[in-house]
Coordinates of C-alpha atoms (C1' of nucleotides) in Angstrom, one line a residue:
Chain A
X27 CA 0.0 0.0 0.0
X28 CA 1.1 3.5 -0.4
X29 CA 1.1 6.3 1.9
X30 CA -1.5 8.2 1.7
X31 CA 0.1 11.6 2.0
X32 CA 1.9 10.4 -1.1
X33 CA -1.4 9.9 -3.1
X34 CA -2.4 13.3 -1.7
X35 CA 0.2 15.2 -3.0
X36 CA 1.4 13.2 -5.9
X37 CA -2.2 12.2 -7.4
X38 CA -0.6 12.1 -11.0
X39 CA 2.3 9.9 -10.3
X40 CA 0.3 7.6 -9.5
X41 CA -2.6 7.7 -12.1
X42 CA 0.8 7.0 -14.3
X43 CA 1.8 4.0 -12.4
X44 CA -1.7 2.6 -12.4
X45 CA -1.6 2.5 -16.1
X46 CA 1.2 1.1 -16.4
X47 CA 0.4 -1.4 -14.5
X48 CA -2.8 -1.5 -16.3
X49 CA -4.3 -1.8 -12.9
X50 CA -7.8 -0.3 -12.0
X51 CA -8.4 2.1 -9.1
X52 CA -9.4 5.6 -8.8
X53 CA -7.3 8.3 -7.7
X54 CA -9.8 10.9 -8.0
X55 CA -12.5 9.2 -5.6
X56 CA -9.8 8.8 -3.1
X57 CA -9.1 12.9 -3.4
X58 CA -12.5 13.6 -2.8
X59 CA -13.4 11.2 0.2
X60 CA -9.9 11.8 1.8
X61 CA -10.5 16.0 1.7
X62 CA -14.2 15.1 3.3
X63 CA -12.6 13.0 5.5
X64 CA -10.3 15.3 6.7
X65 CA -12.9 18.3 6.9
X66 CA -15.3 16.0 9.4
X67 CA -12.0 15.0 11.3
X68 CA -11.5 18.6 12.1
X69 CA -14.8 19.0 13.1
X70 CA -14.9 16.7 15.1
X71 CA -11.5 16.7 16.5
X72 CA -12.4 20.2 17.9
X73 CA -15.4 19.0 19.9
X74 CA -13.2 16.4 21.2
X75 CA -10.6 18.6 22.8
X76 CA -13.4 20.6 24.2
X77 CA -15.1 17.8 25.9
X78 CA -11.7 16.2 27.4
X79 CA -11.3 20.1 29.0
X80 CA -14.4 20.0 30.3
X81 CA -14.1 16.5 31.6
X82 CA -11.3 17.6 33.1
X83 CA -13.0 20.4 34.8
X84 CA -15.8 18.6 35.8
X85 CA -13.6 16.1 37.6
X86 CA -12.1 19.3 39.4
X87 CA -15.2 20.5 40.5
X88 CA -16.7 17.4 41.5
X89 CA -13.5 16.8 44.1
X90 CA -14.1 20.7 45.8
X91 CA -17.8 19.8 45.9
X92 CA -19.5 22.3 43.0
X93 CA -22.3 21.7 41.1
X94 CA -21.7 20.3 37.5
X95 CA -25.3 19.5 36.3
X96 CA -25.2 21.7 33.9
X97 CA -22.0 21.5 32.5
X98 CA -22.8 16.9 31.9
X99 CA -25.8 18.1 30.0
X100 CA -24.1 20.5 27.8
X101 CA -21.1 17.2 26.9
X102 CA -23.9 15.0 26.6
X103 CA -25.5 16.7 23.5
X104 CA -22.6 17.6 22.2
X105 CA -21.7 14.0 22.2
X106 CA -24.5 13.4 19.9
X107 CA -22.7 15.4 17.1
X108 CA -19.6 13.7 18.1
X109 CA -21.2 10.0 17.3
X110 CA -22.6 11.3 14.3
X111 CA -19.5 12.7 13.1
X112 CA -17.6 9.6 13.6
X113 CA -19.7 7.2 12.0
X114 CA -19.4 9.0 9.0
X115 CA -15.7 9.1 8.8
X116 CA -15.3 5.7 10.0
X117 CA -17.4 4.7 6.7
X118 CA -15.1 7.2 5.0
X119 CA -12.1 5.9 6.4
X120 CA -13.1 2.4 5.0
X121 CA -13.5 3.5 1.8
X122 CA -10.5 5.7 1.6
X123 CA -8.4 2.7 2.8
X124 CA -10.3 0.5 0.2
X125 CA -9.2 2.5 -2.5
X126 CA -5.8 2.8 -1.2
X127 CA -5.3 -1.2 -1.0
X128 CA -6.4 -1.2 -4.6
X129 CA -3.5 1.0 -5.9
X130 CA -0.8 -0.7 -6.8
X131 CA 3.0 -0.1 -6.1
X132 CA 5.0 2.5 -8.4
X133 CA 7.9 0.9 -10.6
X134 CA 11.3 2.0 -10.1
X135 CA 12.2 4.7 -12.9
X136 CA 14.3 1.7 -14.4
X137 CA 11.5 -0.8 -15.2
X138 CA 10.6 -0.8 -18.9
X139 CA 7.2 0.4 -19.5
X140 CA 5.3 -2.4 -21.7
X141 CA 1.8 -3.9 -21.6
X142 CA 3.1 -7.6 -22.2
X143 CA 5.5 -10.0 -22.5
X144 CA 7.4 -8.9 -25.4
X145 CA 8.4 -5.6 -23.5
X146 CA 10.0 -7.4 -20.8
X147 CA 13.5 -7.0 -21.2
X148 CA 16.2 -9.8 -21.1
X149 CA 19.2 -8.9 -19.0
X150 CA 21.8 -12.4 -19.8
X151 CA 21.7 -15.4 -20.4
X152 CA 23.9 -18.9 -19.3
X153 CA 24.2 -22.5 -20.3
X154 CA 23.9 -23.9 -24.0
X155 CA 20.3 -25.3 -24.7
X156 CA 21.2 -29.1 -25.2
X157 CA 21.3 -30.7 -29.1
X158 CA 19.4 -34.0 -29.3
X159 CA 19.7 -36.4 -32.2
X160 CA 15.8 -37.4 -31.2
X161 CA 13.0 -35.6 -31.1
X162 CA 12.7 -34.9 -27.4
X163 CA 9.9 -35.8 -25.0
X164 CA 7.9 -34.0 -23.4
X165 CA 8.4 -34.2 -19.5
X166 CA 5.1 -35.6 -18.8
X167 CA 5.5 -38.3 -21.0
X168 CA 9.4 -39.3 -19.9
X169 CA 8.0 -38.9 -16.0
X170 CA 4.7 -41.4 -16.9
X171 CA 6.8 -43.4 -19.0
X172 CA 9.3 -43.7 -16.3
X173 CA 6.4 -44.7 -13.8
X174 CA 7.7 -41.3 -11.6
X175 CA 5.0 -39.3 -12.5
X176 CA 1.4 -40.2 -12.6
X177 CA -1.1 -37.4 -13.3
X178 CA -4.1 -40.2 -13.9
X179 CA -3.8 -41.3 -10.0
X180 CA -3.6 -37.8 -8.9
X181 CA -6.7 -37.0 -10.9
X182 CA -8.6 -39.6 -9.2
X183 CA -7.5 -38.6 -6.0
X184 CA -8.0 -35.4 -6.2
X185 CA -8.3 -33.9 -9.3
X186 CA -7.1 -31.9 -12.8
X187 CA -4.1 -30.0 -11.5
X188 CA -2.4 -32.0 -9.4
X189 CA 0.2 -34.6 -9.7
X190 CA 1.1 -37.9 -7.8
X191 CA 5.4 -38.7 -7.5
X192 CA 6.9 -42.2 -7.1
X193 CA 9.6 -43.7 -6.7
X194 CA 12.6 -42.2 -8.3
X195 CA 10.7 -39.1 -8.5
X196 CA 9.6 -38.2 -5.3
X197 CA 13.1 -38.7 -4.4
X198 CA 14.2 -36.5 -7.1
X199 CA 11.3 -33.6 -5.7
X200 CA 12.6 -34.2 -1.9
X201 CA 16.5 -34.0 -3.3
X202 CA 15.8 -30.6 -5.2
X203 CA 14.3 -28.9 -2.1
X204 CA 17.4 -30.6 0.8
X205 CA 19.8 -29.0 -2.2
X206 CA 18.3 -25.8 -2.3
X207 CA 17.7 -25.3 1.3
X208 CA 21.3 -26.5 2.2
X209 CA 22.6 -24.0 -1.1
X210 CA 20.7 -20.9 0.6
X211 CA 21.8 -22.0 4.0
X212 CA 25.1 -22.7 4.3
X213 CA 26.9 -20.6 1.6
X214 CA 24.4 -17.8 0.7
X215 CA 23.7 -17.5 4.6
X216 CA 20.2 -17.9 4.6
X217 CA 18.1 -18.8 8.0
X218 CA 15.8 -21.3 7.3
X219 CA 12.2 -21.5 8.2
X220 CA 9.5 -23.9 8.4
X221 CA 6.1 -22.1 8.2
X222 CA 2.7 -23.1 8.5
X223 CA 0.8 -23.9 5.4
X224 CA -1.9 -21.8 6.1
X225 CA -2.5 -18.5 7.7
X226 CA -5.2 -16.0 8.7
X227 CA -6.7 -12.9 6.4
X228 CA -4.7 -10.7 8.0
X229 CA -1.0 -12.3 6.6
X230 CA -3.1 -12.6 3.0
X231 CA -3.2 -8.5 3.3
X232 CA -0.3 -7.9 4.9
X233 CA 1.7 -9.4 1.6
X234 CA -1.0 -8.2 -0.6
X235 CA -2.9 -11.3 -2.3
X236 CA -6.2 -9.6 -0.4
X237 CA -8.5 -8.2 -0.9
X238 CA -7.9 -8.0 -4.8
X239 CA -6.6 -11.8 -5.2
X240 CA -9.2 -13.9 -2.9
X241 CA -10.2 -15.8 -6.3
X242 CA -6.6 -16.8 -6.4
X243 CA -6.4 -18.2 -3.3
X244 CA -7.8 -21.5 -1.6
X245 CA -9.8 -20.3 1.9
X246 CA -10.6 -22.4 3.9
X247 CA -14.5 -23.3 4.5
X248 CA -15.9 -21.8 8.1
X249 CA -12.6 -20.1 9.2
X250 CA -10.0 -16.9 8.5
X251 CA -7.6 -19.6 7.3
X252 CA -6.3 -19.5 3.4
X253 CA -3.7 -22.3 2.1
X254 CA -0.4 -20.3 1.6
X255 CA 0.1 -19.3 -2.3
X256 CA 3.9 -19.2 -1.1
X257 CA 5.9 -19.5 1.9
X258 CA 6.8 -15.4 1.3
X259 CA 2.7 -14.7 3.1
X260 CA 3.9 -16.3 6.5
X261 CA 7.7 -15.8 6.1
X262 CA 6.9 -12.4 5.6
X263 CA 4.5 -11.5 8.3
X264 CA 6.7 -13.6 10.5
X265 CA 7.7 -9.8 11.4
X266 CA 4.3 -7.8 10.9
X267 CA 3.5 -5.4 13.6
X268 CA 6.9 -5.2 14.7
X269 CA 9.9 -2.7 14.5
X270 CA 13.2 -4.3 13.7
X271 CA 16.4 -2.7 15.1
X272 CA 18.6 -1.6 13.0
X273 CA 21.6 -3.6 13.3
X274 CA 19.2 -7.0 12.6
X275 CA 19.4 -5.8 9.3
X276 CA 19.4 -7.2 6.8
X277 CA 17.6 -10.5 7.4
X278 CA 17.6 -13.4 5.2
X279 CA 15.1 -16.3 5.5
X280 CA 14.8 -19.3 3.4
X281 CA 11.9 -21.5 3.6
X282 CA 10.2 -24.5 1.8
X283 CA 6.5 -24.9 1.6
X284 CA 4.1 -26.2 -0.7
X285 CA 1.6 -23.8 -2.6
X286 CA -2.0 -23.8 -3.5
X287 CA -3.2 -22.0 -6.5
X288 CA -6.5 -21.7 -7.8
X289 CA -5.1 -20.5 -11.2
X290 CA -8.7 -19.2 -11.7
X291 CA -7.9 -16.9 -14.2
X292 CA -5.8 -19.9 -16.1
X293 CA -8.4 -22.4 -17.6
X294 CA -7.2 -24.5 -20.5
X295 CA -3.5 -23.1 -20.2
X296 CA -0.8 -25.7 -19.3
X297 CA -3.1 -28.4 -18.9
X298 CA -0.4 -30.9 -18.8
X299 CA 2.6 -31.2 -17.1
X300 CA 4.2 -30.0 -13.8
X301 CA 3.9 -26.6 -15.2
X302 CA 1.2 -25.2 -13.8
X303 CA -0.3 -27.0 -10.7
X304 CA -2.8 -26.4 -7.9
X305 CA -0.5 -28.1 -5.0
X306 CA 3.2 -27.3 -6.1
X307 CA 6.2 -27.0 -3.6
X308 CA 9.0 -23.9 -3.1
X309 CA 12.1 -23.1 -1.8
X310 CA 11.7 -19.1 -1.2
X311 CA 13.8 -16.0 -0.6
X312 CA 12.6 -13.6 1.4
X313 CA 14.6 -10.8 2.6
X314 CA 14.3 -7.8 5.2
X315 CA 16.6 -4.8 4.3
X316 CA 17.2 -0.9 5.3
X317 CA 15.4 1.1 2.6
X318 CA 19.0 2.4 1.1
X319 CA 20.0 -1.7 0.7
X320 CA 17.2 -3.0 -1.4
X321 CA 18.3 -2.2 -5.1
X322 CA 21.8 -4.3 -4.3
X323 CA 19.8 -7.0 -2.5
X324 CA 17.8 -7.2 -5.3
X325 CA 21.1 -8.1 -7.7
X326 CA 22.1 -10.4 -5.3
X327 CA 18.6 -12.1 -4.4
X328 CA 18.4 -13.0 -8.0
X329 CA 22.4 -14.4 -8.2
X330 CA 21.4 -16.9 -5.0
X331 CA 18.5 -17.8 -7.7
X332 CA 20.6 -18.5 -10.4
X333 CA 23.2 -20.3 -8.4
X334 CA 20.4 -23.1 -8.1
X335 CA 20.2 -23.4 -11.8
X336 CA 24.3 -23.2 -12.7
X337 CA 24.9 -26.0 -10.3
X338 CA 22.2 -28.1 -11.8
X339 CA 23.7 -27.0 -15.0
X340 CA 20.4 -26.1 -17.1
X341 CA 20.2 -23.7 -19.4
X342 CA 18.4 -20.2 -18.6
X343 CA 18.0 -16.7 -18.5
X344 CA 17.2 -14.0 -16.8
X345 CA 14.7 -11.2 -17.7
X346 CA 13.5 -8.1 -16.3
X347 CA 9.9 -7.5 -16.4
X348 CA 8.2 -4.5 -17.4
X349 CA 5.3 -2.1 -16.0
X350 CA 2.4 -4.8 -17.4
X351 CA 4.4 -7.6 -16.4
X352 CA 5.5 -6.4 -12.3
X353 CA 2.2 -7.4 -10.9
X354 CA 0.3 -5.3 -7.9
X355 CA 3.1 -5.4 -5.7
X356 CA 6.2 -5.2 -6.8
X357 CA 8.7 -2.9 -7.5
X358 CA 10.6 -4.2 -9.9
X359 CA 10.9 -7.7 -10.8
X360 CA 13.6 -10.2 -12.5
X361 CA 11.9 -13.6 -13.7
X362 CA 14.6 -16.4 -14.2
X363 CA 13.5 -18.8 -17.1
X364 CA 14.6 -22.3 -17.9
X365 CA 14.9 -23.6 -21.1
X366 CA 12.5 -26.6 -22.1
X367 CA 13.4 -28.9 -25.0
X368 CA 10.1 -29.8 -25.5
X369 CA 8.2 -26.1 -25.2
X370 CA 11.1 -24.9 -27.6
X371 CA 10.9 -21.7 -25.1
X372 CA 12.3 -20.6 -21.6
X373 CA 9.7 -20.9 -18.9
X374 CA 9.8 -19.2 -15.4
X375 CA 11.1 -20.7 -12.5
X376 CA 11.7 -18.3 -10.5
X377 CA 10.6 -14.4 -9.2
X378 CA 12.2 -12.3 -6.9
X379 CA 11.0 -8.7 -6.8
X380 CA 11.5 -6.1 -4.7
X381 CA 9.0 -4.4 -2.7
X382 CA 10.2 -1.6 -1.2
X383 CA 8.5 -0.2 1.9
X384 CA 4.7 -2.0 -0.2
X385 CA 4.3 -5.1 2.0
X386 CA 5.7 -3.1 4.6
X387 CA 3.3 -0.5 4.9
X388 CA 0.9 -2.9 5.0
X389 CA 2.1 -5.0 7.6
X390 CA 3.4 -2.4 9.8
X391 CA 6.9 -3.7 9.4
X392 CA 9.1 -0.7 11.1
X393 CA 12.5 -0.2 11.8
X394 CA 14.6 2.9 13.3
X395 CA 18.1 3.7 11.9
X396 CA 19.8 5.2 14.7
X397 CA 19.6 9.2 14.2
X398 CA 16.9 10.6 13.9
X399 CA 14.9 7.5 15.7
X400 CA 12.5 8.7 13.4
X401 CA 10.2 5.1 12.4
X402 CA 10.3 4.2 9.1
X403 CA 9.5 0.9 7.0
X404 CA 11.6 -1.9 6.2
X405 CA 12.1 -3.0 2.5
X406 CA 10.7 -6.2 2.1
X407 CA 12.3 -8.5 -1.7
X408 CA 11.7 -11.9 -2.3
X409 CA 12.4 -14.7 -4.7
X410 CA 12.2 -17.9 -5.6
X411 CA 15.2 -19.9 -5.3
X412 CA 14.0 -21.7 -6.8
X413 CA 10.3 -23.4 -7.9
X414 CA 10.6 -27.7 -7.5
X415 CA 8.1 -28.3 -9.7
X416 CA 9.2 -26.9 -13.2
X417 CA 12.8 -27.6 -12.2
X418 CA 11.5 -31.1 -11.7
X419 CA 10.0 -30.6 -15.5
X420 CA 12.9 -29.0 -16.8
X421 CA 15.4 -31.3 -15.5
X422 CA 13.4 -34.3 -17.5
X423 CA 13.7 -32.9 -20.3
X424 CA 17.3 -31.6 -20.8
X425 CA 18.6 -34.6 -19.1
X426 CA 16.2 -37.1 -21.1
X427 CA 18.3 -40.0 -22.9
X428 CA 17.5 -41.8 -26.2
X429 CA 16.3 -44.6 -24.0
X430 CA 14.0 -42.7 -22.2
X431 CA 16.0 -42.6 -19.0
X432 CA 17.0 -39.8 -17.1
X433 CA 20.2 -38.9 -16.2
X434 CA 20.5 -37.2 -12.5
X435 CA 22.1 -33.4 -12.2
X436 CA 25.8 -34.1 -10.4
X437 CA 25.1 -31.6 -7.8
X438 CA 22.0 -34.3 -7.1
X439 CA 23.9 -37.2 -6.8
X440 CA 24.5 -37.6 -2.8
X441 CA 20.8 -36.7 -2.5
X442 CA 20.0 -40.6 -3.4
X443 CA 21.4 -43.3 -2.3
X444 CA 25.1 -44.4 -2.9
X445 CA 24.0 -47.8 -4.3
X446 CA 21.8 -45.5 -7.0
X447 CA 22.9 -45.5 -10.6
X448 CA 22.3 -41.7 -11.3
X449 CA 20.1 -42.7 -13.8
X450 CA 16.6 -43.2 -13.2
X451 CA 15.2 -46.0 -15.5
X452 CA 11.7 -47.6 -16.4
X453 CA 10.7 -50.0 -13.1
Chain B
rG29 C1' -13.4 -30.3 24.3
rG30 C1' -13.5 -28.8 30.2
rA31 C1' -11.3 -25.4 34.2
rG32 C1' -8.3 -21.3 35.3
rA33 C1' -4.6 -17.1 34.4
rG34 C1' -3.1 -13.4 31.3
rA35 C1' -2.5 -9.6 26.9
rU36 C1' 0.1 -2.2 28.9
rG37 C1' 5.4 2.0 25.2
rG38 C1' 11.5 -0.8 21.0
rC39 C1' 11.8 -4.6 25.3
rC40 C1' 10.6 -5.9 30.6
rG41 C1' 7.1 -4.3 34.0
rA42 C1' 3.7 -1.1 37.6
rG43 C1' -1.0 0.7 37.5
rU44 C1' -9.1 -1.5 40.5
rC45 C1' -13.9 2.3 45.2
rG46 C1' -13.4 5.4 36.7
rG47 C1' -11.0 11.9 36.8
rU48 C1' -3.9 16.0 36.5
rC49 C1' -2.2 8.2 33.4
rG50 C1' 0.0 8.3 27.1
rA51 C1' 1.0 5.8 31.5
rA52 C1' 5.7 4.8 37.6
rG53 C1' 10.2 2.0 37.5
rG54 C1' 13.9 -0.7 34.8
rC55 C1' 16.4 -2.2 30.2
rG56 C1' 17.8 -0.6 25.5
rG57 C1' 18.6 3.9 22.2
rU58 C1' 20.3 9.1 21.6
rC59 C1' 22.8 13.6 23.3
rG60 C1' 26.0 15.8 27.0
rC61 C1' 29.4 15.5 31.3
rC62 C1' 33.1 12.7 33.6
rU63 C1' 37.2 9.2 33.3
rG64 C1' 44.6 7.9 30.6
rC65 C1' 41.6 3.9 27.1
rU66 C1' 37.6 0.4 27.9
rA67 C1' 34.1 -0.7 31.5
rA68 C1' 31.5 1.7 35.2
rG69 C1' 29.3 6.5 36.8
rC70 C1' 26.3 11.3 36.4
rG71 C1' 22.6 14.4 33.8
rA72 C1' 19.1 15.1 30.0
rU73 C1' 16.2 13.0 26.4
rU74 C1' 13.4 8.8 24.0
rA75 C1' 5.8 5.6 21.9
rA76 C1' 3.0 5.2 17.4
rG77 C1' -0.7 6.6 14.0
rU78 C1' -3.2 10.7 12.1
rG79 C1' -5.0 16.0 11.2
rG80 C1' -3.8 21.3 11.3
rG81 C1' -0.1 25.5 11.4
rU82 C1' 4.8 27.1 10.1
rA83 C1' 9.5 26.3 7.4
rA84 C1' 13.1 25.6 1.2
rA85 C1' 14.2 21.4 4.2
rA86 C1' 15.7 18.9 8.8
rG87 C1' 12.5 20.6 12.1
rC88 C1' 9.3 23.2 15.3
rC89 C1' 4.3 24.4 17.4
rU90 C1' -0.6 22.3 18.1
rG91 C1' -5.1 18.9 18.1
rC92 C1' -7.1 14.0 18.1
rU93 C1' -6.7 8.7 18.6
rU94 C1' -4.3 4.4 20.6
rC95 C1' -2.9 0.4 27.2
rG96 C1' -4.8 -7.4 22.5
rA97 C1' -9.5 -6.5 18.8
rG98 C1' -14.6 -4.9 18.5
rG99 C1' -18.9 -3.0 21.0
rG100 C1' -21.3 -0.8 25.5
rU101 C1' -21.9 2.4 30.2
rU102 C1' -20.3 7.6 31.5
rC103 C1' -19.5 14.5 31.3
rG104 C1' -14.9 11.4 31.7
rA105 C1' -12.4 4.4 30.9
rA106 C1' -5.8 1.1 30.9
rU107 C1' -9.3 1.0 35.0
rC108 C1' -16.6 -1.1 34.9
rC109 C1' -19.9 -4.4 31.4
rC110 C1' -20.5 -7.7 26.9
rU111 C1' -18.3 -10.4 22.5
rC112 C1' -14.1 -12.1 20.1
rU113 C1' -8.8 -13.4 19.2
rC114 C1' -4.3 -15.0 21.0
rU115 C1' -0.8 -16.8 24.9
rC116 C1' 0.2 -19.7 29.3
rU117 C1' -1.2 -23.7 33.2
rC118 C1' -4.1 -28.0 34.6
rC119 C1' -7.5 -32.1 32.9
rG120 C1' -9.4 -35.0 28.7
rC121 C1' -8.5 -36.6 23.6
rC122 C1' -5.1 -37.3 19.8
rA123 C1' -0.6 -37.9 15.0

RNA sequence: GGAGAGAUGGCCGAGUCGGUCGAAGGCGGUCGCCUGCUAAGCGAUUAAGUGGGUAAAAGCCUGCUUCGAGGGUUCGAAUCCCUCUCUCUCCGCCA
């Protein structure tokens, strides 16, 4: 969310970003509920001080033993006003703020401005795409033809979108997330956390998927409880409502979760495949920095990323998204994107945005630096480092052999057993 | 699920016959003094949110709100009443 003194005095700005974001929200209602809001607030704010001054008095008076009759009936019709006053800016006050959660974060000056895809910009690229002499499989076959992956079970036991791993591949899904989590933990320096699954309404705002992204979400029948869409919601309000002292700064959390998606606005796109799943798990970066910090810990959010993908040696690249492509809250934004034989393309893997003080208004995240002690709000980035799933998908596919086995990443190799091939085979 | 206790400022912790309590005290922070250095010591200062005024700005002046959340009683609530949430202890149940 943004401040609202900055909307007030920067009303422009910030039509600009919202259509560049091609976001919806209207700056001009909030102008005109905010001035009526503060008109009433002065109103009533004056009443106020004059009642707790006569309270005050009255209190006097009462201990020397005057007569105050008069002086209670007088506050108690004034009071009337006073409710009056107050229920109206309490409705304006929800509207104003309702308005305010639907404007999105400005992009940094260096974002490319762009409606879609093609505008986002692409920053480098590493590894070779790999050359087969056969036509090359797509991952969902090699994983059902490999008897790892079986979409048809999962669909029975729960439904489209979801995906059921055996053998060799559940132990491939279990090593990627131990690798990553020991990567981010022991030389990227990384604390790691285990979060719950689900948490209340309040994390869902605090990180921004509510109130504009409920349909996105799953919620959980007869409570406040929503299954996480990623581990940044509770990693991230791990800290909500608090200050953090300066010299905590920066932190670094790493945590795996799965993630629930609705993908409600996603019908009939990746249909097949690991690629786009209801139930998928994560290994997330999620970092809290001093405002003046978060551009370089951006740069090296997204190298911690790309370490995952260099030692599993596939082929990617990194691209920085534009306005249309940032989403509500973010900054600025780097996607990293694998390269998959069978797609012919690079698909994402991995996000890590920054969010300057955003999240942080919203979830009250404050720190002091030491001078002027004056609050302020943290900067809050994130990223995937890196999504199992797709790396799951990807690493089927550049690693597929003419045989139809799979050859294991190195870096994956004392994730299974010492008596294992390092190729997983039919059986 | 049953019984009880609790939730106060960055942190800890006082505060019930409702009135000068935004809140004692301590810690921590900041500034100054002192000391050969460090440690200790002395003094001052230090909540947040929001509105208005003033200033180029840092800031300064001023109002309101906030003692888990929401509602109520009252001229006046941290203090009384109701509802809810969370934490802790005991019992039961359970992976």
């Amino acid at each position: 969310m943004l401040d609202a003194r900055f909307v007030r005095e920067n009303p422009e700005l910030v039509k600009k970003a919202i259509a560049a974001k091609g976001e919806q929200a209207d700056v001009e209602e909030f102008l005109q509920l905010d001035e009526r809001r503060r008109k009433l607030l002065q109103e009533t704010e004056t009443l106020k001080h004059r009642r707790n001054i006569v309270s005050k008095e009255i209190g006097l008076l009462k201990k020397a033993g005057k007569e105050t009759g008069e002086m209670m009936e007088q506050m108690r019709l004034s009071n009337e006003r006073m409710r009056e006053l107050d229920e109206e800016i309490r409705e304006l006050n929800a509207r104003v703020e309702a308005i305010l959660l639907s404007i999105p974060n400005l992009p940094d000056p260096d974002v490319p401005v762009g409606a879609q895809e093609e505008d986002n910009v692409e920053v480098r690229r590493w590894g070779e795409p790999p050359k087969f002499d056969f036509t090359p499989k797509a991952h969902w076959e090699v994983g059902t033809d490999l008897g790892i992956l079986d979409f048809a079970c999962a669909g029975k036991i729960t439904g489209t979108r979801f995906a059921l791993y055996k053998g060799d591949g559940a132990r491939l899904e279990r090593a990627l997330i131990n690798f990553m989590l020991d990567l981010h933990t022991e030389k990227h320096g990384y604390k790691e956390i285990f979060p719950p699954f689900m948490v209340n309404s309040q994390s869902m705002q605090g990180t921004g998927q509510l109130p504009k992204f409920a349909e996105d979400a799953f919620h959980v029948e007869g409570t406040d409880y929503w299954l996480i869409p990623t581990a940044e919601v509770p990693v991230t309000n791990m800290h909500r409502d608090e200050f953090l002292e300066k010299d905590r700064l920066p932190l670094y959390y790493v945590a795996y979760s799965a993630c629930f998606r609705a993908e409600a606005g996603a019908h009939g796109r990746d249909t097949r495949g690991l690629i786009r799943q209801h139930q998928f798990n994560k290994v997330e970066l999620v970092k809290f920095t001093a405002p003046g910090d978060s551009n370089a810990e951006l740069e090296k959010l997204v190298a911690d990323a790309e370490e995952v993908l260099q030692l599993l040696e596939l082929p990617y690249r990194v691209m920085l998204m534009c306005t249309g492509d940032l989403g509500f809250s973010a900054a600025k934004k780097y996607d990293l994107e694998l390269w998959m034989p069978a797609y012919n393309a690079y698909r994402e893997v991995s996000s890590c945005s920054n969010f300057r003080d955003f999240q942080a208004r919203r979830a009250g995240i404050r720190f002091r630096s030491e001078r002027g002690s004056k609050a302020e709000y943290v900067h809050t980035l994130n990223g995937s480092g890196v999504a199992i799933g797709r790396t799951v998908a990807a690493i089927l596919e550049n690693y597929q052999q003419p045989d139809g086995s799979v050859v294991i990443p190195q870096i994956l190799r004392p994730y299974f057993p010492a008596s294992h091939p390092g190729v997983i085979r039919p059986g």
